[in-house]
Amino acid sequence: IVACHSKDKGGTVRKHCEVGCIACGKCVKVCPFDAASIENNVSRIDPDKCRVCGLCVPNCPTNAIMDFISTRSKAFITDRCIGCHKCAKICPVDAPSGEQKQKHIVDQDKCIGCGICTAACPKQAIEGTFNTQQVMEAAAAKKAAKEAQQAA
């Protein structure tokens, strides 16, 4: 994941960074690893904290955060799918879809490979190599910290 503050000024960076970061903080809110921060009105991604879950990429309104991980695993739904729709309900980018009680499919262009859908599937019908456990644990810890802060 590369933000617009990248020193690489190639065509891809220029294309995605025409507007640039508007310091909206959406990346900070969605990152379960606290890898994103706003410094001097620009989003910064700490490569030591980032686990490349990809959740920040679709949340950036100006596409200032780009995903260069073309080899990221994508979700694939097997024939074990019972069409319960749990994967579609939890997916942060609405990649899975299908009719109730029928095998669902994953839109590979939308899928960011975070693996959150695998945790929701009661039949283990979603395949791919994900860091789901890390993402889920970090998201839960961040949510608990936020709730504790609000309660204080």
PDB file of C-alpha atoms in Angstrom:
ATOM      1  CA  ILE A   1       0.000   0.000   0.000  1.00  0.00           C
ATOM      2  CA  VAL A   2       1.450   3.327  -1.016  1.00  0.00           C
ATOM      3  CA  ALA A   3       0.052   6.740  -0.159  1.00  0.00           C
ATOM      4  CA  CYS A   4       0.413   9.893  -2.247  1.00  0.00           C
ATOM      5  CA  HIS A   5       3.376  11.026  -0.182  1.00  0.00           C
ATOM      6  CA  SER A   6       5.392   8.300  -1.920  1.00  0.00           C
ATOM      7  CA  LYS A   7       8.705   9.387  -3.379  1.00  0.00           C
ATOM      8  CA  ASP A   8       7.864   7.274  -6.453  1.00  0.00           C
ATOM      9  CA  LYS A   9       6.489   9.834  -8.887  1.00  0.00           C
ATOM     10  CA  GLY A  10       5.651   7.356 -11.642  1.00  0.00           C
ATOM     11  CA  GLY A  11       2.507   7.465 -13.739  1.00  0.00           C
ATOM     12  CA  THR A  12       0.496   5.260 -11.396  1.00  0.00           C
ATOM     13  CA  VAL A  13       1.126   7.521  -8.407  1.00  0.00           C
ATOM     14  CA  ARG A  14       0.330  10.643 -10.447  1.00  0.00           C
ATOM     15  CA  LYS A  15      -2.881   9.075 -11.775  1.00  0.00           C
ATOM     16  CA  HIS A  16      -4.218   8.173  -8.336  1.00  0.00           C
ATOM     17  CA  CYS A  17      -2.990  11.273  -6.567  1.00  0.00           C
ATOM     18  CA  GLU A  18      -4.461  14.019  -8.733  1.00  0.00           C
ATOM     19  CA  VAL A  19      -6.535  15.268  -5.799  1.00  0.00           C
ATOM     20  CA  GLY A  20      -4.448  13.728  -3.049  1.00  0.00           C
ATOM     21  CA  CYS A  21      -5.202  13.230   0.599  1.00  0.00           C
ATOM     22  CA  ILE A  22      -7.851  15.514   2.064  1.00  0.00           C
ATOM     23  CA  ALA A  23      -7.080  14.439   5.658  1.00  0.00           C
ATOM     24  CA  CYS A  24     -10.605  13.056   6.165  1.00  0.00           C
ATOM     25  CA  GLY A  25      -9.318  10.399   8.585  1.00  0.00           C
ATOM     26  CA  LYS A  26     -11.325   7.509   7.120  1.00  0.00           C
ATOM     27  CA  CYS A  27      -8.144   5.432   6.799  1.00  0.00           C
ATOM     28  CA  VAL A  28      -7.354   6.067  10.470  1.00  0.00           C
ATOM     29  CA  LYS A  29     -10.846   4.995  11.559  1.00  0.00           C
ATOM     30  CA  VAL A  30     -10.925   1.790   9.512  1.00  0.00           C
ATOM     31  CA  CYS A  31      -7.358   0.509  10.085  1.00  0.00           C
ATOM     32  CA  PRO A  32      -7.456  -2.224  12.742  1.00  0.00           C
ATOM     33  CA  PHE A  33      -3.669  -2.042  13.232  1.00  0.00           C
ATOM     34  CA  ASP A  34      -3.403   1.726  13.833  1.00  0.00           C
ATOM     35  CA  ALA A  35      -1.016   1.899  10.891  1.00  0.00           C
ATOM     36  CA  ALA A  36      -2.704   4.958   9.397  1.00  0.00           C
ATOM     37  CA  SER A  37      -2.335   8.425  10.843  1.00  0.00           C
ATOM     38  CA  ILE A  38      -2.821  12.006   9.747  1.00  0.00           C
ATOM     39  CA  GLU A  39       0.343  14.108   9.917  1.00  0.00           C
ATOM     40  CA  ASN A  40       0.546  17.633   8.511  1.00  0.00           C
ATOM     41  CA  ASN A  41      -2.870  17.134   6.857  1.00  0.00           C
ATOM     42  CA  VAL A  42      -1.704  14.061   4.933  1.00  0.00           C
ATOM     43  CA  SER A  43      -2.386  10.375   5.520  1.00  0.00           C
ATOM     44  CA  ARG A  44       0.671   8.342   6.473  1.00  0.00           C
ATOM     45  CA  ILE A  45       0.833   4.565   6.494  1.00  0.00           C
ATOM     46  CA  ASP A  46       3.384   3.101   8.900  1.00  0.00           C
ATOM     47  CA  PRO A  47       4.886   0.116   7.041  1.00  0.00           C
ATOM     48  CA  ASP A  48       5.971  -1.471  10.336  1.00  0.00           C
ATOM     49  CA  LYS A  49       2.364  -1.585  11.588  1.00  0.00           C
ATOM     50  CA  CYS A  50       0.567  -2.223   8.280  1.00  0.00           C
ATOM     51  CA  ARG A  51      -0.494  -5.850   7.756  1.00  0.00           C
ATOM     52  CA  VAL A  52      -1.728  -5.215   4.196  1.00  0.00           C
ATOM     53  CA  CYS A  53      -5.340  -6.084   4.981  1.00  0.00           C
ATOM     54  CA  GLY A  54      -6.433  -3.523   2.385  1.00  0.00           C
ATOM     55  CA  LEU A  55      -9.316  -2.056   4.390  1.00  0.00           C
ATOM     56  CA  CYS A  56      -8.038   1.508   3.953  1.00  0.00           C
ATOM     57  CA  VAL A  57      -7.916   1.371   0.142  1.00  0.00           C
ATOM     58  CA  PRO A  58     -11.665   1.329  -0.649  1.00  0.00           C
ATOM     59  CA  ASN A  59     -12.388   3.795   2.168  1.00  0.00           C
ATOM     60  CA  CYS A  60     -10.234   6.580   0.726  1.00  0.00           C
ATOM     61  CA  PRO A  61     -12.578   9.027  -1.057  1.00  0.00           C
ATOM     62  CA  THR A  62      -9.819  10.449  -3.272  1.00  0.00           C
ATOM     63  CA  ASN A  63      -7.979   7.171  -4.020  1.00  0.00           C
ATOM     64  CA  ALA A  64      -4.892   8.634  -2.370  1.00  0.00           C
ATOM     65  CA  ILE A  65      -4.068   5.222  -0.894  1.00  0.00           C
ATOM     66  CA  MET A  66      -3.265   2.699  -3.567  1.00  0.00           C
ATOM     67  CA  ASP A  67      -2.995  -1.046  -3.371  1.00  0.00           C
ATOM     68  CA  PHE A  68       0.021  -2.355  -5.245  1.00  0.00           C
ATOM     69  CA  ILE A  69      -0.451  -5.869  -3.885  1.00  0.00           C
ATOM     70  CA  SER A  70      -1.736  -7.541  -7.033  1.00  0.00           C
ATOM     71  CA  THR A  71      -0.902 -10.941  -5.576  1.00  0.00           C
ATOM     72  CA  ARG A  72      -3.197 -10.446  -2.577  1.00  0.00           C
ATOM     73  CA  SER A  73      -5.359 -13.528  -2.147  1.00  0.00           C
ATOM     74  CA  LYS A  74      -8.962 -13.090  -3.245  1.00  0.00           C
ATOM     75  CA  ALA A  75     -11.933 -14.869  -1.738  1.00  0.00           C
ATOM     76  CA  PHE A  76     -13.395 -17.803  -3.657  1.00  0.00           C
ATOM     77  CA  ILE A  77     -16.685 -19.406  -2.638  1.00  0.00           C
ATOM     78  CA  THR A  78     -16.836 -23.186  -3.009  1.00  0.00           C
ATOM     79  CA  ASP A  79     -19.780 -25.530  -3.532  1.00  0.00           C
ATOM     80  CA  ARG A  80     -20.124 -25.851   0.261  1.00  0.00           C
ATOM     81  CA  CYS A  81     -21.918 -22.467   0.200  1.00  0.00           C
ATOM     82  CA  ILE A  82     -25.516 -22.691   1.484  1.00  0.00           C
ATOM     83  CA  GLY A  83     -26.469 -19.147   0.486  1.00  0.00           C
ATOM     84  CA  CYS A  84     -26.878 -17.832   4.032  1.00  0.00           C
ATOM     85  CA  HIS A  85     -25.666 -14.374   2.935  1.00  0.00           C
ATOM     86  CA  LYS A  86     -23.477 -13.896   6.055  1.00  0.00           C
ATOM     87  CA  CYS A  87     -20.406 -13.204   3.924  1.00  0.00           C
ATOM     88  CA  ALA A  88     -22.229 -10.483   2.000  1.00  0.00           C
ATOM     89  CA  LYS A  89     -23.462  -8.830   5.195  1.00  0.00           C
ATOM     90  CA  ILE A  90     -20.004  -8.556   6.767  1.00  0.00           C
ATOM     91  CA  CYS A  91     -17.888  -7.729   3.698  1.00  0.00           C
ATOM     92  CA  PRO A  92     -16.596  -4.126   3.909  1.00  0.00           C
ATOM     93  CA  VAL A  93     -16.614  -3.729   0.105  1.00  0.00           C
ATOM     94  CA  ASP A  94     -19.758  -5.712  -0.835  1.00  0.00           C
ATOM     95  CA  ALA A  95     -17.814  -8.236  -2.924  1.00  0.00           C
ATOM     96  CA  PRO A  96     -19.912 -11.389  -2.241  1.00  0.00           C
ATOM     97  CA  SER A  97     -23.389 -11.562  -3.710  1.00  0.00           C
ATOM     98  CA  GLY A  98     -26.086 -14.076  -4.481  1.00  0.00           C
ATOM     99  CA  GLU A  99     -29.642 -15.145  -3.870  1.00  0.00           C
ATOM    100  CA  GLN A 100     -30.698 -16.537  -0.504  1.00  0.00           C
ATOM    101  CA  LYS A 101     -30.148 -20.320  -0.305  1.00  0.00           C
ATOM    102  CA  GLN A 102     -28.076 -20.354  -3.523  1.00  0.00           C
ATOM    103  CA  LYS A 103     -24.319 -20.447  -3.968  1.00  0.00           C
ATOM    104  CA  HIS A 104     -22.859 -16.957  -3.796  1.00  0.00           C
ATOM    105  CA  ILE A 105     -20.042 -15.510  -5.897  1.00  0.00           C
ATOM    106  CA  VAL A 106     -17.307 -12.976  -5.132  1.00  0.00           C
ATOM    107  CA  ASP A 107     -16.716 -10.011  -7.416  1.00  0.00           C
ATOM    108  CA  GLN A 108     -12.949 -10.307  -7.837  1.00  0.00           C
ATOM    109  CA  ASP A 109     -12.674  -6.656  -8.865  1.00  0.00           C
ATOM    110  CA  LYS A 110     -14.189  -5.569  -5.547  1.00  0.00           C
ATOM    111  CA  CYS A 111     -12.560  -8.137  -3.239  1.00  0.00           C
ATOM    112  CA  ILE A 112      -9.639  -6.680  -1.265  1.00  0.00           C
ATOM    113  CA  GLY A 113      -8.573 -10.026   0.209  1.00  0.00           C
ATOM    114  CA  CYS A 114      -9.069  -9.049   3.859  1.00  0.00           C
ATOM    115  CA  GLY A 115     -10.640 -12.444   4.625  1.00  0.00           C
ATOM    116  CA  ILE A 116     -13.270 -11.086   7.001  1.00  0.00           C
ATOM    117  CA  CYS A 117     -15.917 -13.080   5.127  1.00  0.00           C
ATOM    118  CA  THR A 118     -14.234 -16.373   6.027  1.00  0.00           C
ATOM    119  CA  ALA A 119     -14.875 -15.803   9.727  1.00  0.00           C
ATOM    120  CA  ALA A 120     -18.598 -15.307   9.070  1.00  0.00           C
ATOM    121  CA  CYS A 121     -19.104 -18.399   6.918  1.00  0.00           C
ATOM    122  CA  PRO A 122     -20.707 -21.251   8.906  1.00  0.00           C
ATOM    123  CA  LYS A 123     -19.720 -23.865   6.288  1.00  0.00           C
ATOM    124  CA  GLN A 124     -16.095 -22.793   5.664  1.00  0.00           C
ATOM    125  CA  ALA A 125     -17.105 -22.376   2.031  1.00  0.00           C
ATOM    126  CA  ILE A 126     -14.760 -19.445   1.379  1.00  0.00           C
ATOM    127  CA  GLU A 127     -11.205 -20.196   0.369  1.00  0.00           C
ATOM    128  CA  GLY A 128      -8.097 -18.076   0.087  1.00  0.00           C
ATOM    129  CA  THR A 129      -5.006 -17.339   2.158  1.00  0.00           C
ATOM    130  CA  PHE A 130      -5.857 -14.450   4.437  1.00  0.00           C
ATOM    131  CA  ASN A 131      -4.649 -12.845   7.648  1.00  0.00           C
ATOM    132  CA  THR A 132      -8.248 -12.914   8.898  1.00  0.00           C
ATOM    133  CA  GLN A 133      -7.486 -13.752  12.517  1.00  0.00           C
ATOM    134  CA  GLN A 134      -5.041 -10.855  12.796  1.00  0.00           C
ATOM    135  CA  VAL A 135      -7.504  -8.439  11.190  1.00  0.00           C
ATOM    136  CA  MET A 136     -10.432  -9.544  13.368  1.00  0.00           C
ATOM    137  CA  GLU A 137      -8.420  -9.445  16.617  1.00  0.00           C
ATOM    138  CA  ALA A 138      -6.966  -6.023  15.846  1.00  0.00           C
ATOM    139  CA  ALA A 139     -10.384  -4.640  14.867  1.00  0.00           C
ATOM    140  CA  ALA A 140     -11.929  -5.963  18.097  1.00  0.00           C
ATOM    141  CA  ALA A 141      -9.107  -4.480  20.183  1.00  0.00           C
ATOM    142  CA  LYS A 142      -9.446  -1.108  18.472  1.00  0.00           C
ATOM    143  CA  LYS A 143     -13.225  -1.116  19.003  1.00  0.00           C
ATOM    144  CA  ALA A 144     -12.822  -2.033  22.693  1.00  0.00           C
ATOM    145  CA  ALA A 145     -10.259   0.742  23.204  1.00  0.00           C
ATOM    146  CA  LYS A 146     -12.567   3.270  21.554  1.00  0.00           C
ATOM    147  CA  GLU A 147     -15.520   2.174  23.711  1.00  0.00           C
ATOM    148  CA  ALA A 148     -13.386   2.360  26.864  1.00  0.00           C
ATOM    149  CA  GLN A 149     -12.245   5.844  25.908  1.00  0.00           C
ATOM    150  CA  GLN A 150     -15.830   6.974  25.316  1.00  0.00           C
ATOM    151  CA  ALA A 151     -16.946   5.511  28.650  1.00  0.00           C
ATOM    152  CA  ALA A 152     -14.189   7.365  30.535  1.00  0.00           C
TER     153      ALA A 152
END
